[in-house]
mmCIF file of C-alpha atoms in Angstrom:
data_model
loop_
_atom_site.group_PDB
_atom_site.id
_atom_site.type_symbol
_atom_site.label_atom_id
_atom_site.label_comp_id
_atom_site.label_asym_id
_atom_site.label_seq_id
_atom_site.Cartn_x
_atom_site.Cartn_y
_atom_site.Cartn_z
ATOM 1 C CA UNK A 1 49.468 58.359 -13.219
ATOM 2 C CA UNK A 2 48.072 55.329 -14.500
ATOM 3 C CA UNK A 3 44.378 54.535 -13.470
ATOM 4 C CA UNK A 4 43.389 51.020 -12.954
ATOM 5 C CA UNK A 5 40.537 49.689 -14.409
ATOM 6 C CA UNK A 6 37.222 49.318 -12.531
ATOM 7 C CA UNK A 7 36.836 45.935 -14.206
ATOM 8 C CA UNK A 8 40.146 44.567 -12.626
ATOM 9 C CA UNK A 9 39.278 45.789 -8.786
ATOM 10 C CA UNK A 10 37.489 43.179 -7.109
ATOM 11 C CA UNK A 11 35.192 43.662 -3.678
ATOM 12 C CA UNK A 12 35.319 40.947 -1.529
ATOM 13 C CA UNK A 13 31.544 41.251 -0.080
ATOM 14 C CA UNK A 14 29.404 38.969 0.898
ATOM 15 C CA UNK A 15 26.212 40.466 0.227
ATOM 16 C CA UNK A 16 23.518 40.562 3.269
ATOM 17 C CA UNK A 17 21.039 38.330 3.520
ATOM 18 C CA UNK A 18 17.872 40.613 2.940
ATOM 19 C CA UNK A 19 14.173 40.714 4.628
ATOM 20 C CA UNK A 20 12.705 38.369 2.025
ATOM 21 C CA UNK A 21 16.103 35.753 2.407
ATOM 22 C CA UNK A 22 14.539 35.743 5.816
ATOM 23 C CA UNK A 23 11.329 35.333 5.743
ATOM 24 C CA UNK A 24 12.209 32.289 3.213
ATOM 25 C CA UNK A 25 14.350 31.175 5.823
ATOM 26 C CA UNK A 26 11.065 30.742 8.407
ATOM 27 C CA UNK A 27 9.131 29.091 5.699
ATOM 28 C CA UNK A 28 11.193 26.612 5.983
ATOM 29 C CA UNK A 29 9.588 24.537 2.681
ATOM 30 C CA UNK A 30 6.033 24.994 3.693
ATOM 31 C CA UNK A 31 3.365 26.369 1.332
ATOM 32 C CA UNK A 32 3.322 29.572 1.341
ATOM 33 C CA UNK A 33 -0.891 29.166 1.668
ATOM 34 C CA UNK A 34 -0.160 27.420 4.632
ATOM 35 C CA UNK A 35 2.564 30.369 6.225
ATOM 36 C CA UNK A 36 -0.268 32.954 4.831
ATOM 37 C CA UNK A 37 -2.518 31.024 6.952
ATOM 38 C CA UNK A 38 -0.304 30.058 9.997
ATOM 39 C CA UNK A 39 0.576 34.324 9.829
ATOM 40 C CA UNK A 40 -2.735 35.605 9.411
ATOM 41 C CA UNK A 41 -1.694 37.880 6.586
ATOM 42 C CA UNK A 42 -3.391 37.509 3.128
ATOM 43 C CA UNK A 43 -1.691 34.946 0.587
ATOM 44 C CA UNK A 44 -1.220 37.689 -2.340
ATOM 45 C CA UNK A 45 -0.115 39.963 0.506
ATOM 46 C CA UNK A 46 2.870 37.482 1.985
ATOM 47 C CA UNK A 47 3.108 36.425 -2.440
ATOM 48 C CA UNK A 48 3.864 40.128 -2.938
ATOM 49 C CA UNK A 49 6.685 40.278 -0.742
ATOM 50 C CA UNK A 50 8.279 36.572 -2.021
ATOM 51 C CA UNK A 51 8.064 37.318 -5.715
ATOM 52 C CA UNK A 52 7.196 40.719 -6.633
ATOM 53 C CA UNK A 53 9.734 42.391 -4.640
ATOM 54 C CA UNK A 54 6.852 44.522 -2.696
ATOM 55 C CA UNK A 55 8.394 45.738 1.088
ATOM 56 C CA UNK A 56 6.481 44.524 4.274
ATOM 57 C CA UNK A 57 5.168 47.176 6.215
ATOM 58 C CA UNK A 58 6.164 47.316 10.152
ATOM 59 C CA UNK A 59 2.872 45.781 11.180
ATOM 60 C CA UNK A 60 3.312 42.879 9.214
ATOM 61 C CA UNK A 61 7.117 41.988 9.785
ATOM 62 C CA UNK A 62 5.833 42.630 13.756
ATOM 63 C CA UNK A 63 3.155 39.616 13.024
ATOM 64 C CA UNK A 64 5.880 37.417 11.357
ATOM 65 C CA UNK A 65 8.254 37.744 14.234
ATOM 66 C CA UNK A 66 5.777 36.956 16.819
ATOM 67 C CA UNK A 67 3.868 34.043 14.319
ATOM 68 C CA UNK A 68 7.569 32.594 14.342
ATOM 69 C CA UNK A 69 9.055 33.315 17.753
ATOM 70 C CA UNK A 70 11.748 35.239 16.088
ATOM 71 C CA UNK A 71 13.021 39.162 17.629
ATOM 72 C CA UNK A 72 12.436 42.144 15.609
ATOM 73 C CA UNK A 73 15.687 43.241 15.051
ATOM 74 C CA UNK A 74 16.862 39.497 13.707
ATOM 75 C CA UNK A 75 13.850 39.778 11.137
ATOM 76 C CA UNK A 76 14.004 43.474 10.014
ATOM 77 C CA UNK A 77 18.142 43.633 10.020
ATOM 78 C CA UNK A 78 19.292 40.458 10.312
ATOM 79 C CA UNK A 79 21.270 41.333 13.319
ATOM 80 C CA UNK A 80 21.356 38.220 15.979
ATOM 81 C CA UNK A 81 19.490 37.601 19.084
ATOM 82 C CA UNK A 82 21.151 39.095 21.809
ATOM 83 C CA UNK A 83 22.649 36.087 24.329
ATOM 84 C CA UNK A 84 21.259 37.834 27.714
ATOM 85 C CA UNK A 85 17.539 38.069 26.684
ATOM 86 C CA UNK A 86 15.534 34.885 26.216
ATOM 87 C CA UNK A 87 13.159 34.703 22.767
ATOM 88 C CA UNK A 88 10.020 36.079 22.236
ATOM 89 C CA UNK A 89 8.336 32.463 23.276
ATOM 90 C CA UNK A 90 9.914 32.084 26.820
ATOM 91 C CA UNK A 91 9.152 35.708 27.928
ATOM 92 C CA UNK A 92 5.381 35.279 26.997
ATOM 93 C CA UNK A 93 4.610 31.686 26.952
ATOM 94 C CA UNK A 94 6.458 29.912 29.139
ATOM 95 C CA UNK A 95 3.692 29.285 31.965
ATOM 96 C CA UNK A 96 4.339 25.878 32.268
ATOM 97 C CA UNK A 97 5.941 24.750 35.738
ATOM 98 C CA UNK A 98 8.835 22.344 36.314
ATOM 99 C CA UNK A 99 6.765 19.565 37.716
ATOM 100 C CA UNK A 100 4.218 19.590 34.681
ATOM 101 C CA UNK A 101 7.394 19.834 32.249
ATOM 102 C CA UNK A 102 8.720 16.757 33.759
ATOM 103 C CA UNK A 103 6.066 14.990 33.669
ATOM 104 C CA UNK A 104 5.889 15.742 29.815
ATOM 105 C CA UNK A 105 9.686 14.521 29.320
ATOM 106 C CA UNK A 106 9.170 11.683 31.566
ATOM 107 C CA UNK A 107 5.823 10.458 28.842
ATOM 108 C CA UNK A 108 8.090 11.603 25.939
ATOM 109 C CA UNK A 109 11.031 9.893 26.792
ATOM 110 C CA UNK A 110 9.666 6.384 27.944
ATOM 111 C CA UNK A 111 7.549 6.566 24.267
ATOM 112 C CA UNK A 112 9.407 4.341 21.047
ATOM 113 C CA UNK A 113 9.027 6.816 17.826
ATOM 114 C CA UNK A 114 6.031 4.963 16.969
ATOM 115 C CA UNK A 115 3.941 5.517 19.684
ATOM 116 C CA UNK A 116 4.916 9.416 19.495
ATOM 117 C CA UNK A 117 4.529 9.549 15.731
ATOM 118 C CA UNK A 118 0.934 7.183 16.590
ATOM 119 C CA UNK A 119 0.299 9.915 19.369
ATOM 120 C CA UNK A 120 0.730 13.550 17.535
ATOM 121 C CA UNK A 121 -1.201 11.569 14.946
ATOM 122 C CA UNK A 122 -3.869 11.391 17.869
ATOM 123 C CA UNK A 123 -3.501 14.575 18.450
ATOM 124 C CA UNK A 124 -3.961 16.350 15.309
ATOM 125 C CA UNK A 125 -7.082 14.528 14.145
ATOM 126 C CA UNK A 126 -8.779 14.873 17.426
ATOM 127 C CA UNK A 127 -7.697 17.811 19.207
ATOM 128 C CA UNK A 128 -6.579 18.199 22.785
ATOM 129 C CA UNK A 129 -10.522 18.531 23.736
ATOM 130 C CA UNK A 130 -11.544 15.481 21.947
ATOM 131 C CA UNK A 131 -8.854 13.759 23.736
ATOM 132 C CA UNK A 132 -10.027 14.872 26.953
ATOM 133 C CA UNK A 133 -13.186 13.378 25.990
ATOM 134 C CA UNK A 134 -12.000 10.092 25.225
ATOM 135 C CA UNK A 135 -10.355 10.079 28.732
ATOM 136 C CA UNK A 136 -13.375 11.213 31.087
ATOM 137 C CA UNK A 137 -15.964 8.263 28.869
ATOM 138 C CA UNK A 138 -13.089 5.696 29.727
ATOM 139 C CA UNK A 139 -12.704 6.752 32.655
ATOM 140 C CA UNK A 140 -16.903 6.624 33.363
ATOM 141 C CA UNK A 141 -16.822 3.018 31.528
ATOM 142 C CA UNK A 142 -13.817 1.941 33.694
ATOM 143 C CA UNK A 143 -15.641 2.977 36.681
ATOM 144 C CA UNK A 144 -19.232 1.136 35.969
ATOM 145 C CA UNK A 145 -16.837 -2.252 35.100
ATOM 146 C CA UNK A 146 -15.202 -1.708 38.451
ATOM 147 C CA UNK A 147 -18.924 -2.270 40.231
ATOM 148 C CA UNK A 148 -19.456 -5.495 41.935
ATOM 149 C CA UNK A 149 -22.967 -6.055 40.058
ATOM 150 C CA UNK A 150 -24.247 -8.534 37.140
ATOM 151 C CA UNK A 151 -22.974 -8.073 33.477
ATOM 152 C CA UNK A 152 -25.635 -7.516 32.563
ATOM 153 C CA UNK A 153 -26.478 -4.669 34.187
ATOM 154 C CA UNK A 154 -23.406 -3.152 33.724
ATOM 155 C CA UNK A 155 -23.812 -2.969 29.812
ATOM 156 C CA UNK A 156 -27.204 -1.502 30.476
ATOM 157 C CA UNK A 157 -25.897 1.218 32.053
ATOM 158 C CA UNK A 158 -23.207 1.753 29.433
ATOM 159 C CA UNK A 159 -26.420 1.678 26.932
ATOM 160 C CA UNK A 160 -28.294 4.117 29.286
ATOM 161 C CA UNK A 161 -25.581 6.561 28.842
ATOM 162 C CA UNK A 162 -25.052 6.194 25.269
ATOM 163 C CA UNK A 163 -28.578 6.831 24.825
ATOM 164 C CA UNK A 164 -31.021 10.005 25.190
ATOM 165 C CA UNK A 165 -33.858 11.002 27.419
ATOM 166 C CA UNK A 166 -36.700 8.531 25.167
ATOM 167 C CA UNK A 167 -34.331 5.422 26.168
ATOM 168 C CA UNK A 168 -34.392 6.455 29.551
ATOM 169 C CA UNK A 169 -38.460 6.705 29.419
ATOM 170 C CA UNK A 170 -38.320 3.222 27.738
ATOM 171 C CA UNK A 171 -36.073 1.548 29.821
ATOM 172 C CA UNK A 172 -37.850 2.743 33.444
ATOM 173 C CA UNK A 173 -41.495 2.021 31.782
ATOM 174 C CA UNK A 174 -40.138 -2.029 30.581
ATOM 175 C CA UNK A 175 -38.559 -2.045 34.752
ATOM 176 C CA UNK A 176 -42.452 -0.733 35.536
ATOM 177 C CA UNK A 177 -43.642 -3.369 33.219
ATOM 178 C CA UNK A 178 -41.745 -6.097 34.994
ATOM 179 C CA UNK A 179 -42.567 -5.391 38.401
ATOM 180 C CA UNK A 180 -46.112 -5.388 37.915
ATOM 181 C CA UNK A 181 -45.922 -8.605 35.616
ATOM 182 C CA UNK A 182 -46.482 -11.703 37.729
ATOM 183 C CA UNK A 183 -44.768 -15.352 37.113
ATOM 184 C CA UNK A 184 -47.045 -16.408 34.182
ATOM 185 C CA UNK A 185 -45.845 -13.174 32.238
ATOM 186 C CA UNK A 186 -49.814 -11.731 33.114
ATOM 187 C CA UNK A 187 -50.150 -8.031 34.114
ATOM 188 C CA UNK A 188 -51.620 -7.996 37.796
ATOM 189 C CA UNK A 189 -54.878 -7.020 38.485
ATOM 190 C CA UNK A 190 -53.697 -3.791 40.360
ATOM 191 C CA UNK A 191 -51.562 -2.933 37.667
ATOM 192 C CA UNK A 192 -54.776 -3.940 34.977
ATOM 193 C CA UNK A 193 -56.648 -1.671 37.181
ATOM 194 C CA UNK A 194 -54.808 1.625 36.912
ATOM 195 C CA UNK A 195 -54.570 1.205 33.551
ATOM 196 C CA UNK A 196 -58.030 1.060 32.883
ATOM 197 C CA UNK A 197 -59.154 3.564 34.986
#
């Protein structure tokens, strides 16, 4: 009986894509500083397990699938998401209702790619909270140049509330001032008066 060589037999295997092809796969070319970051696991830690073949513990791969929206099973085995449940990020996040949602695609959709590119721009140097901000002092400035008074007092209002509690002191004690000045730019007597005695 004639034995064949092992050298001759070939396996056609793909081999499976392991927990590190993975994790690679949710970097998806960022830093891995930045995933270490974005993770919360230390840099040497999330290092160890790219290049120095080190195994994640359960905890870890746990924070990864969560950090990523990914299931456990996809990340540990590589098996796929099952069809009937939804990902990790519907079942917990998803708090948002229709209306809202629509609203969203409704400001997305009538936006060119500039003016979305110009508002996540926004977005990311200012935060949602300095946005807000911006919107309740326009709103306030929009609302004082909406008054049916002068100009001019208009933009001393908008002054007024740029300013602190010593600009308020000066501005009522120069309206004092004014009212107790008579037409030839003289203090009154009354007003000479009180401040003498």
């Amino acid at each position: 009986m004639e034995r064949k060589n092992s050298d001759d037999v070939s396996l056609s295997f793909t081999p499976k894509e392991t927990l590190v092809d993975r994790i690679q796969t949710l970097i998806k070319g960022r830093s891995i500083r930045a995933v270490s970051l974005a993770w919360g696991l230390p840099y040497s830690t999330l290092n160890n397990y790219l290049n120095k073949g080190t195994d994640p513990s359960f905890k870890a791969i746990q924070v990864i699938a969560e950090a990523e929206k990914v299931s456990l099973d996809w990340l540990a085995f590589g098996s796929a998401q099952s069809k009937s449940e939804p990902p990790i990020d519907t079942l917990k996040y998803n708090k948002t209702s229709p209306a809202i949602r629509n609203a969203w695609d409704m400001v997305y959709e009538s936006l060119s790619d500039h003016e979305i590119n110009e508002l996540l721009k926004v977005i990311h140097r200012k935060g949602i909270e300095g946005i807000l901000q911006i919107t309740k002092t326009d709103s306030l400035e929009s609302s004082i140049d909406n008054l049916h008074i002068r100009p001019t007092l208009k933009q001393a209002i908008k002054l007024a509330m740029a300013g602190d509690e010593s600009l308020d002191q000066e501005i009522l004690r120069r309206i004092e001032e004014k009212k107790n000045t008579d037409e030839t730019g003289h203090l009154s007597q009354e007003e000479d008066h009180q401040k003498v005695g």
